[in-house]
PDB file of C-alpha atoms in Angstrom:
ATOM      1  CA  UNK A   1      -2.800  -3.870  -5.806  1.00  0.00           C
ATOM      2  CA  UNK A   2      -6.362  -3.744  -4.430  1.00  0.00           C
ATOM      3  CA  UNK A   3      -6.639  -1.681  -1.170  1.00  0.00           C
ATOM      4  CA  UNK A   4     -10.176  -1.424   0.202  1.00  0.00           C
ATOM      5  CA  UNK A   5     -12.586  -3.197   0.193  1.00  0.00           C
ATOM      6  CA  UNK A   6     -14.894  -1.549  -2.628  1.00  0.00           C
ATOM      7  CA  UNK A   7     -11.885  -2.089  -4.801  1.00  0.00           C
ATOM      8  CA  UNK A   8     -11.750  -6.052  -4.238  1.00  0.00           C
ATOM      9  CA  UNK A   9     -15.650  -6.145  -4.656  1.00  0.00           C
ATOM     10  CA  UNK A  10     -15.420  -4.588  -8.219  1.00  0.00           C
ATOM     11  CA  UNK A  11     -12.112  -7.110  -9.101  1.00  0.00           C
ATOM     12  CA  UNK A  12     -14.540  -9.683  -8.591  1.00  0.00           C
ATOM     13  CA  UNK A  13     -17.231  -7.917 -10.365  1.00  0.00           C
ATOM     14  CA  UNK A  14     -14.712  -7.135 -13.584  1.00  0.00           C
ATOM     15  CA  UNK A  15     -13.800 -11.163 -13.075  1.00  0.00           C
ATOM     16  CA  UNK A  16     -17.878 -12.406 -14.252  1.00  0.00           C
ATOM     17  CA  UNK A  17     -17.253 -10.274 -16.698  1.00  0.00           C
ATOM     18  CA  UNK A  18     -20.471  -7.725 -15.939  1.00  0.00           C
ATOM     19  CA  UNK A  19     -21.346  -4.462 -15.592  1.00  0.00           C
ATOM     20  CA  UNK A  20     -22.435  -3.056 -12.100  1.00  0.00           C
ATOM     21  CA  UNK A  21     -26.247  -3.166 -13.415  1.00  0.00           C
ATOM     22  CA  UNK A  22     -25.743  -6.351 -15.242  1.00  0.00           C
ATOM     23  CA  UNK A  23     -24.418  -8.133 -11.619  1.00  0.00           C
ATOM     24  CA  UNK A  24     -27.609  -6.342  -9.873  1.00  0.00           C
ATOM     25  CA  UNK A  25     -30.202  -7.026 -11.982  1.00  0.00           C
ATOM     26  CA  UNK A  26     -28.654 -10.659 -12.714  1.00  0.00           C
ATOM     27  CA  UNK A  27     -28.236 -11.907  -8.672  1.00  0.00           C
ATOM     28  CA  UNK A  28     -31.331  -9.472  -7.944  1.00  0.00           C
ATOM     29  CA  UNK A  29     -28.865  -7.109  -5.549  1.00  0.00           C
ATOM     30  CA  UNK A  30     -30.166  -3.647  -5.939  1.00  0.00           C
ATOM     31  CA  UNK A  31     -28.148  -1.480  -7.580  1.00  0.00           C
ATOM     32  CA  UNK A  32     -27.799   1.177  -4.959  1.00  0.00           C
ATOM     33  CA  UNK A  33     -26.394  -1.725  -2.749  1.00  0.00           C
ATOM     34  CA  UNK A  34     -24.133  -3.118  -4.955  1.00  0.00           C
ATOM     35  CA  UNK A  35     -22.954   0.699  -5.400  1.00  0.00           C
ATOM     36  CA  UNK A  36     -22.381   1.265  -1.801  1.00  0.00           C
ATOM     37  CA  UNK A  37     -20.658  -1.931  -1.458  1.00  0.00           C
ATOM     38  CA  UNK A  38     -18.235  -1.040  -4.439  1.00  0.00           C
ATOM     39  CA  UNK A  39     -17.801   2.343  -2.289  1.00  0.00           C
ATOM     40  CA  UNK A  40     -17.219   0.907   1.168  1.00  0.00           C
ATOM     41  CA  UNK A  41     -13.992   0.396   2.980  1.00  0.00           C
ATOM     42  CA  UNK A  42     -16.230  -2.776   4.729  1.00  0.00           C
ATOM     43  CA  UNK A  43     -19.344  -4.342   5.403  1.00  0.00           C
ATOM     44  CA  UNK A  44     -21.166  -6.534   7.881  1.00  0.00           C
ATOM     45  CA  UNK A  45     -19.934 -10.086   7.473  1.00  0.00           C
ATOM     46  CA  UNK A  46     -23.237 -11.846   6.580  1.00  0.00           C
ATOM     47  CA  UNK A  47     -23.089  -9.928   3.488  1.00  0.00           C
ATOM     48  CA  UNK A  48     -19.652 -11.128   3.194  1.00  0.00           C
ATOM     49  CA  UNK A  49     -20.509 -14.507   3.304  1.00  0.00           C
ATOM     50  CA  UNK A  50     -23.733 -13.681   0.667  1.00  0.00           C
ATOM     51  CA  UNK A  51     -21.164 -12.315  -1.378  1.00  0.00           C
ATOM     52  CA  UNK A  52     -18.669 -15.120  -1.370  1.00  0.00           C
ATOM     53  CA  UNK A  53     -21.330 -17.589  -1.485  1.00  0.00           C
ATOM     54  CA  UNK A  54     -22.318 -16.254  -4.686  1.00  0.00           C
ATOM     55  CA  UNK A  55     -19.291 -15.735  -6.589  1.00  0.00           C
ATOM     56  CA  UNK A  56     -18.265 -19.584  -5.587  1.00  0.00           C
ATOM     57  CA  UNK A  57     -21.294 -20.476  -7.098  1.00  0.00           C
ATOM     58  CA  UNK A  58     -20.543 -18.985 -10.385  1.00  0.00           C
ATOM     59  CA  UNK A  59     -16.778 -20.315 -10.302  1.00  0.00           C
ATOM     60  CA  UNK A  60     -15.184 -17.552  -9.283  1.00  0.00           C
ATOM     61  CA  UNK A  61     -13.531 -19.005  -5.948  1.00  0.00           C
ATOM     62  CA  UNK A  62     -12.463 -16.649  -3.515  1.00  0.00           C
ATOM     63  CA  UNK A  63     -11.778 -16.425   0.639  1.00  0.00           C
ATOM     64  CA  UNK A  64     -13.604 -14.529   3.306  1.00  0.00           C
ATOM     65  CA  UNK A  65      -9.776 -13.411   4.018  1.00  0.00           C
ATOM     66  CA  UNK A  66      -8.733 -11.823   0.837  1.00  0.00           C
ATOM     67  CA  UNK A  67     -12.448  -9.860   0.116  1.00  0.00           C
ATOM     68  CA  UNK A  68     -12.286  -8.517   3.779  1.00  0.00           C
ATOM     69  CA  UNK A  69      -8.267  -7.990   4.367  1.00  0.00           C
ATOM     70  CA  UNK A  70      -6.708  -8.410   1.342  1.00  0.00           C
ATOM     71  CA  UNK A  71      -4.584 -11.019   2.616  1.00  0.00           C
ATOM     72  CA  UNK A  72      -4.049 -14.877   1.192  1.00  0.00           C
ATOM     73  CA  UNK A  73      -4.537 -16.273  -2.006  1.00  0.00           C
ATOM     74  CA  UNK A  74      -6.353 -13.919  -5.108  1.00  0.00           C
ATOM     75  CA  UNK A  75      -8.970 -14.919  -6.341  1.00  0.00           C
ATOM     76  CA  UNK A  76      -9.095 -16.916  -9.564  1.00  0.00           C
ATOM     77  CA  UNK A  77     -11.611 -18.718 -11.872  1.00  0.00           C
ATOM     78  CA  UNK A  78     -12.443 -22.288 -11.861  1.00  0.00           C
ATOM     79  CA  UNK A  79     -11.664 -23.590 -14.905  1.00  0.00           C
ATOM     80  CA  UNK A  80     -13.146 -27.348 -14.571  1.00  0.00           C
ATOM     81  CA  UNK A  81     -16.621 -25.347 -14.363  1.00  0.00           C
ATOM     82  CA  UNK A  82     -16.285 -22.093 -15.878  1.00  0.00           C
ATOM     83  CA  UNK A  83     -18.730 -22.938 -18.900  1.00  0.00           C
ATOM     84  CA  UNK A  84     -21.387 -22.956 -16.252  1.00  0.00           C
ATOM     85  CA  UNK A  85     -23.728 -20.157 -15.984  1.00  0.00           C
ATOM     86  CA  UNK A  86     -26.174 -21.366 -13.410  1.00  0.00           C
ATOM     87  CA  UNK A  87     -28.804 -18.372 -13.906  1.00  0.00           C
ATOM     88  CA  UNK A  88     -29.232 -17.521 -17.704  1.00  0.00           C
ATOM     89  CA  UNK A  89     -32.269 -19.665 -19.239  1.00  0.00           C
ATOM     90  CA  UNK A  90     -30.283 -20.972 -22.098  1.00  0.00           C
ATOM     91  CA  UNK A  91     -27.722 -22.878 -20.018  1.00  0.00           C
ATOM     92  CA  UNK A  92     -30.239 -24.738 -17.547  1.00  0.00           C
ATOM     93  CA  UNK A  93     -31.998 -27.723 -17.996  1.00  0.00           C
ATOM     94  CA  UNK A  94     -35.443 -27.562 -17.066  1.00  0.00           C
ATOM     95  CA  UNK A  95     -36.764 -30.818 -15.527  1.00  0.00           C
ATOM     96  CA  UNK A  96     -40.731 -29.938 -16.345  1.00  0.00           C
ATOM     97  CA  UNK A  97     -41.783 -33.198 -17.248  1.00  0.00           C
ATOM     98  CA  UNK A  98     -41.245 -37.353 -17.231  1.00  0.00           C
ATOM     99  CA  UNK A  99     -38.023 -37.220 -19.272  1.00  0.00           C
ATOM    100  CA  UNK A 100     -36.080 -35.412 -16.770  1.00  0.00           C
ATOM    101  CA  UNK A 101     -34.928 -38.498 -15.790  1.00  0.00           C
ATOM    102  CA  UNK A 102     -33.083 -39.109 -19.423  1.00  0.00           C
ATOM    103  CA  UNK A 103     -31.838 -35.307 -19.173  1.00  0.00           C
ATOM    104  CA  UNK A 104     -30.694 -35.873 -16.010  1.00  0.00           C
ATOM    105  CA  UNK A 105     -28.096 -38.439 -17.020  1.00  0.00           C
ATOM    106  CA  UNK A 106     -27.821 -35.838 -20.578  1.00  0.00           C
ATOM    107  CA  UNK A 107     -27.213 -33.330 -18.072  1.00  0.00           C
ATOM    108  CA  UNK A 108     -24.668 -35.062 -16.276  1.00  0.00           C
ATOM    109  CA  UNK A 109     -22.377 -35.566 -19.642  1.00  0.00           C
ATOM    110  CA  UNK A 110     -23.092 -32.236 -21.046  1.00  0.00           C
ATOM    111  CA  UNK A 111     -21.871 -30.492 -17.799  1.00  0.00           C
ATOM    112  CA  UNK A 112     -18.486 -32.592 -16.503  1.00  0.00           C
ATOM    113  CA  UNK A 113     -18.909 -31.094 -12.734  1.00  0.00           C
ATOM    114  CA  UNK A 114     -22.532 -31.847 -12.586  1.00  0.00           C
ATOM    115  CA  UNK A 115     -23.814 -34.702 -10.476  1.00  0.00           C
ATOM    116  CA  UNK A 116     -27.310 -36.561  -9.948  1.00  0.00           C
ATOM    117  CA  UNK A 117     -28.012 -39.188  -8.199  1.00  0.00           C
ATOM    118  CA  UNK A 118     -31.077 -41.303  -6.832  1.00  0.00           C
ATOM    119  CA  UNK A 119     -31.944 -41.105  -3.217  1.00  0.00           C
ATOM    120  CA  UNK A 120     -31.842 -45.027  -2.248  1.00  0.00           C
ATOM    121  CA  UNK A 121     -32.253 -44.905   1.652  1.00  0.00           C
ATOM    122  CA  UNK A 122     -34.064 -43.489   4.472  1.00  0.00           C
ATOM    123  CA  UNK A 123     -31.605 -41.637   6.275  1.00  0.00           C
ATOM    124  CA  UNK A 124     -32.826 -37.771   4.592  1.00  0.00           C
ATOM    125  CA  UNK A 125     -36.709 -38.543   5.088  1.00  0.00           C
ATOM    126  CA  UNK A 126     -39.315 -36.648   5.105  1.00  0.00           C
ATOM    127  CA  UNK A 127     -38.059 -33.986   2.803  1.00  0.00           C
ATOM    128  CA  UNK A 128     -36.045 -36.561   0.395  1.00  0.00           C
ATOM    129  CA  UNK A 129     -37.503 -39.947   0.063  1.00  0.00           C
ATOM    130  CA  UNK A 130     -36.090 -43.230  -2.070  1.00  0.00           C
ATOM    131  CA  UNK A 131     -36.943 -42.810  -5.718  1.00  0.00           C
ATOM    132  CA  UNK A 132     -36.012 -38.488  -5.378  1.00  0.00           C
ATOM    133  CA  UNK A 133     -33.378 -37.500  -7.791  1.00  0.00           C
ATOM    134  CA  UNK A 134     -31.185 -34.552  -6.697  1.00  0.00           C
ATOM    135  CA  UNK A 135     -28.485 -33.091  -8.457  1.00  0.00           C
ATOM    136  CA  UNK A 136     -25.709 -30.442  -7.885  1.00  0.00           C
ATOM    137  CA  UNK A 137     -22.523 -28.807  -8.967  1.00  0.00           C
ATOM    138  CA  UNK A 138     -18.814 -30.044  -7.946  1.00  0.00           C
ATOM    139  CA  UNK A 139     -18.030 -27.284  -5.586  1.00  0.00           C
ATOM    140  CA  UNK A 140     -14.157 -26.307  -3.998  1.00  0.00           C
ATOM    141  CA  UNK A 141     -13.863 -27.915  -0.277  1.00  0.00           C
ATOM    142  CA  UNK A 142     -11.541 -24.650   0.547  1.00  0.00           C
ATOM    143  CA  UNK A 143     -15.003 -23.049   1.999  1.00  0.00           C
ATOM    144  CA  UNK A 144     -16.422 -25.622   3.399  1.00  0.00           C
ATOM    145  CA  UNK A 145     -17.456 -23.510   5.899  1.00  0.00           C
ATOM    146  CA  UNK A 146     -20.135 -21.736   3.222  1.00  0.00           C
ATOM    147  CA  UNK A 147     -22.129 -24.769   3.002  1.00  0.00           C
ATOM    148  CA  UNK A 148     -22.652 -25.506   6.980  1.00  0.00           C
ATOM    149  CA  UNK A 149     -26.253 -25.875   7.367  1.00  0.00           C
ATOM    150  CA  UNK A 150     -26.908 -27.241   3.528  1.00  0.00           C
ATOM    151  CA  UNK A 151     -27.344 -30.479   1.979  1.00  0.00           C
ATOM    152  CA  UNK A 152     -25.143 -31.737  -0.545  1.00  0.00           C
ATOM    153  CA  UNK A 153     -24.129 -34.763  -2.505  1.00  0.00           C
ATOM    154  CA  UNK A 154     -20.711 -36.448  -1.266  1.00  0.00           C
ATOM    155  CA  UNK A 155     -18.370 -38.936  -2.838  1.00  0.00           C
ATOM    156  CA  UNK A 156     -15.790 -40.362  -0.805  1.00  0.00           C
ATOM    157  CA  UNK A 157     -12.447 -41.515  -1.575  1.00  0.00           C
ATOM    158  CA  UNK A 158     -13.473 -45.087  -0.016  1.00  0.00           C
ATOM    159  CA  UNK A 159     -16.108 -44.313  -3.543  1.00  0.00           C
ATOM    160  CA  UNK A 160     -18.940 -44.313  -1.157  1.00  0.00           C
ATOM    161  CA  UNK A 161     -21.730 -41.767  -2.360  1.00  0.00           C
ATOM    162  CA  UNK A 162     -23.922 -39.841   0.434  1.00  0.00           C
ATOM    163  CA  UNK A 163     -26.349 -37.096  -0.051  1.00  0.00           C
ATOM    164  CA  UNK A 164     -26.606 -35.620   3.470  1.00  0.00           C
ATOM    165  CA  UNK A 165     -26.958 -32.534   5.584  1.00  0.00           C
ATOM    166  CA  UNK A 166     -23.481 -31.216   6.068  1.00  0.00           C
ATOM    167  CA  UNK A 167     -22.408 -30.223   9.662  1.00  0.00           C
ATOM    168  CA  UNK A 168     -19.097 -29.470  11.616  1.00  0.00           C
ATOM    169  CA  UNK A 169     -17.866 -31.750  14.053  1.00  0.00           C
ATOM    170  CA  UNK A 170     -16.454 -30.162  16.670  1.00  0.00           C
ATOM    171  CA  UNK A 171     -13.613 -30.424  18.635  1.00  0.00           C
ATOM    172  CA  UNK A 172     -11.847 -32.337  15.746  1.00  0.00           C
ATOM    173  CA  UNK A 173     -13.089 -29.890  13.152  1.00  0.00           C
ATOM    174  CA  UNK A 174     -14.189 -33.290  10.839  1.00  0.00           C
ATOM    175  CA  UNK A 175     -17.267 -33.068   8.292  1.00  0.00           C
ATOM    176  CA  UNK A 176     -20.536 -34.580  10.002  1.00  0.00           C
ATOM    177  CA  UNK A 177     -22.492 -35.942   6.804  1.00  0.00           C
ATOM    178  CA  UNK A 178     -26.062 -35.806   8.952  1.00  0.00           C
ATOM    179  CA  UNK A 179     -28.777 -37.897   8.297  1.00  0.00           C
ATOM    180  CA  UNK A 180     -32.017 -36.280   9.343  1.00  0.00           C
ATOM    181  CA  UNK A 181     -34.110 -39.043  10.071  1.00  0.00           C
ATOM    182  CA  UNK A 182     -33.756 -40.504  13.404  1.00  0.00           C
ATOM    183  CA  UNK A 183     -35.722 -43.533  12.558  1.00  0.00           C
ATOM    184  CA  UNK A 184     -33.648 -44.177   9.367  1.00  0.00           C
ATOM    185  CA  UNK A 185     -30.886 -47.504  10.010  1.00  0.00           C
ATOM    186  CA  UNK A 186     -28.212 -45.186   8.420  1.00  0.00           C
ATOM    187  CA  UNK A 187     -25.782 -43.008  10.585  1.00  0.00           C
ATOM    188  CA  UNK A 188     -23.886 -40.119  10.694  1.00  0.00           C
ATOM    189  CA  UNK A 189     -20.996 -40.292   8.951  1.00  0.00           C
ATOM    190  CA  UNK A 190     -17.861 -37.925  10.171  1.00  0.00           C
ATOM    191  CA  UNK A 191     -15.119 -37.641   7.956  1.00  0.00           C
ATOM    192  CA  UNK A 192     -11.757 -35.181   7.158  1.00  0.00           C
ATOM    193  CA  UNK A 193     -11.832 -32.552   4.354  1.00  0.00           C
ATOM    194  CA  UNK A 194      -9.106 -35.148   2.851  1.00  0.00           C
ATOM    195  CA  UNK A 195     -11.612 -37.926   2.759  1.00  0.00           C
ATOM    196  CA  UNK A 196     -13.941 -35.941   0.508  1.00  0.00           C
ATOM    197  CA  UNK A 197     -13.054 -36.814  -3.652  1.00  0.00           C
ATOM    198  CA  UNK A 198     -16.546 -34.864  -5.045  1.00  0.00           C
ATOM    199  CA  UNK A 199     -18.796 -32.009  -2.905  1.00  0.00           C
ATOM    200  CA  UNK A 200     -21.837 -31.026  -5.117  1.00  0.00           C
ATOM    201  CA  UNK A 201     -24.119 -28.723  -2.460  1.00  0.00           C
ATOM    202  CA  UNK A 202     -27.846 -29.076  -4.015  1.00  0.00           C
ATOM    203  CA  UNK A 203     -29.125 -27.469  -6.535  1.00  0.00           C
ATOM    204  CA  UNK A 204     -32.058 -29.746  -7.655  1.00  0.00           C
ATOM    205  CA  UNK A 205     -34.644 -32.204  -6.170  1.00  0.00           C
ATOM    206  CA  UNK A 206     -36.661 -33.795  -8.417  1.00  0.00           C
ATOM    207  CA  UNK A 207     -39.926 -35.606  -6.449  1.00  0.00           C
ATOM    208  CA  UNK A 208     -41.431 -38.720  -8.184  1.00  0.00           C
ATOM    209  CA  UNK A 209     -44.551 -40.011  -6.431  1.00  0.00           C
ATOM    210  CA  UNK A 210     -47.147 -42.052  -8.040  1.00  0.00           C
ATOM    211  CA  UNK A 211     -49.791 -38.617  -7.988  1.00  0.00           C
ATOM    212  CA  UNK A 212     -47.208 -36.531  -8.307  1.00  0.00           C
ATOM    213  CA  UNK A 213     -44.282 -34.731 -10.119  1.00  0.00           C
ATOM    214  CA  UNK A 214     -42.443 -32.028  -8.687  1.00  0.00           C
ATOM    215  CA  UNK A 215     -39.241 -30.046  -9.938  1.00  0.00           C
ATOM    216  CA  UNK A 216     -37.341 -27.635  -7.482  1.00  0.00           C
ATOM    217  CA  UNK A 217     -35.123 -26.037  -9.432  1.00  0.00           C
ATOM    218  CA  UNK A 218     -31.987 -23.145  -9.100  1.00  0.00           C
ATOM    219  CA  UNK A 219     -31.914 -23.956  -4.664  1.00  0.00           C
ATOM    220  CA  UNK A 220     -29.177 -21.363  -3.818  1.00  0.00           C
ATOM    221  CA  UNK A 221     -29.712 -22.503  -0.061  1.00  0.00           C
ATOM    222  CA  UNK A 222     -31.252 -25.627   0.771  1.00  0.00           C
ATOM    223  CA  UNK A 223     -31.171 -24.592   4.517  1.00  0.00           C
ATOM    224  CA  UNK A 224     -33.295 -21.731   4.108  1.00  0.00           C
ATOM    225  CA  UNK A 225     -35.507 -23.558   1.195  1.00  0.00           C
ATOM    226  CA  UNK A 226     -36.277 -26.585   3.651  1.00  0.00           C
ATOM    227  CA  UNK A 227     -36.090 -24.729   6.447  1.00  0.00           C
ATOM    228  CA  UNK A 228     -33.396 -25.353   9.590  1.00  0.00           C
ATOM    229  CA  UNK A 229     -33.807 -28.941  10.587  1.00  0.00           C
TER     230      UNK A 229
END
């Protein structure tokens, strides 16, 4: 049974399957970090949150409670998604030129918890217009609370599909799926986790104009990568 938090850290570590310089040099974490980390009994909890953040996004799914305390469920691996390496070369798709918008759809049967979709409406102007194409992974709604801030692709149960900013609603603790233009005719949407079938946080924006063609690829955090609107 794992008793600090070092210990935890290198459970996870063991779970990708990687070797304390592999992880580093992979997620670009120096390796004298990563060593103190394995060595600590705790750290601050932004690096927590890094932390989790990452391993989620390489389908290892795991709580802020059991890496800090030690308490609630283990960790385990997601197996709808573990064939997914979203770093090594060989497992991307790069969207460099006019057919990405055949590989997108390739993309979307080749990986089953992949989605892309067309931006159709207004509501996410300036920095996605109709005619964009983003994509993203399928992503556990147990931490929703990683992705305040981002954007992300939503399917409803109703089968309504969204690609908003996602929010809290507070008091009653719903989802607010944000749209950032206040000129746009759509609305905020606020919904339960329960309502929520598919959550794919971006990971790609693909910009079609008639002058120009631009890929964004590998966004690990749309809210720093657009900045805070």
């Amino acid at each position: 049974m794992t008793t600090t938090f070092g210990e935890r850290l290198q459970k996870l570590r063991d779970m990708t399957g990687l070797s304390r310089y592999s992880l580093s040099k992979k997620y670009k974490i120096p390796y004298s970090t990563l060593r103190q980390w394995e060595e600590a009994s705790r750290i601050s909890y932004d690096y927590v949150q890094r932390l989790i953040k990452l391993f989620n996004s390489i389908n290892i799914i795991v709580s802020d409670d059991w890496l800090i305390n030690g308490t609630g469920p283990e960790p385990y691996i997601n197996k709808e998604t573990d064939r997914l390496d979203l770093q090594t070369g060989h497992h991307q798709i790069q969207f460099d030129d006019v057919l990405a918008l055949i590989e997108a759809k390739e993309y979307e049967k080749k990986y089953i918890n992949s989605i892309v979709i067309n931006i159709s409406d207004q509501a996410m102007n300036p920095l996605f217009k109709p005619g964009d194409y983003v994509g993203g992974f399928v992503t556990s709604t147990n931490n929703m609370d990683l992705w305040i801030g981002d954007f992300a692709i939503v399917i409803l149960q109703d089968g309504s599909t969204l690609f908003r900013k996602i929010l809290w609603s507070q008091p009653d603790k719903e989802v607010a799926l944000v749209a950032i233009n206040p000129l746009a005719k759509e609305h905020n949407r606020y919904v339960k986790i329960s309502d929520i079938k598919h959550f794919a946080p971006l990971y790609w924006h693909r910009i079609l104009r008639k002058d120009k063609i631009t890929t964004y690829n590998n966004i690990r955090d749309s809210r720093n990568f657009y900045g805070f609107l």
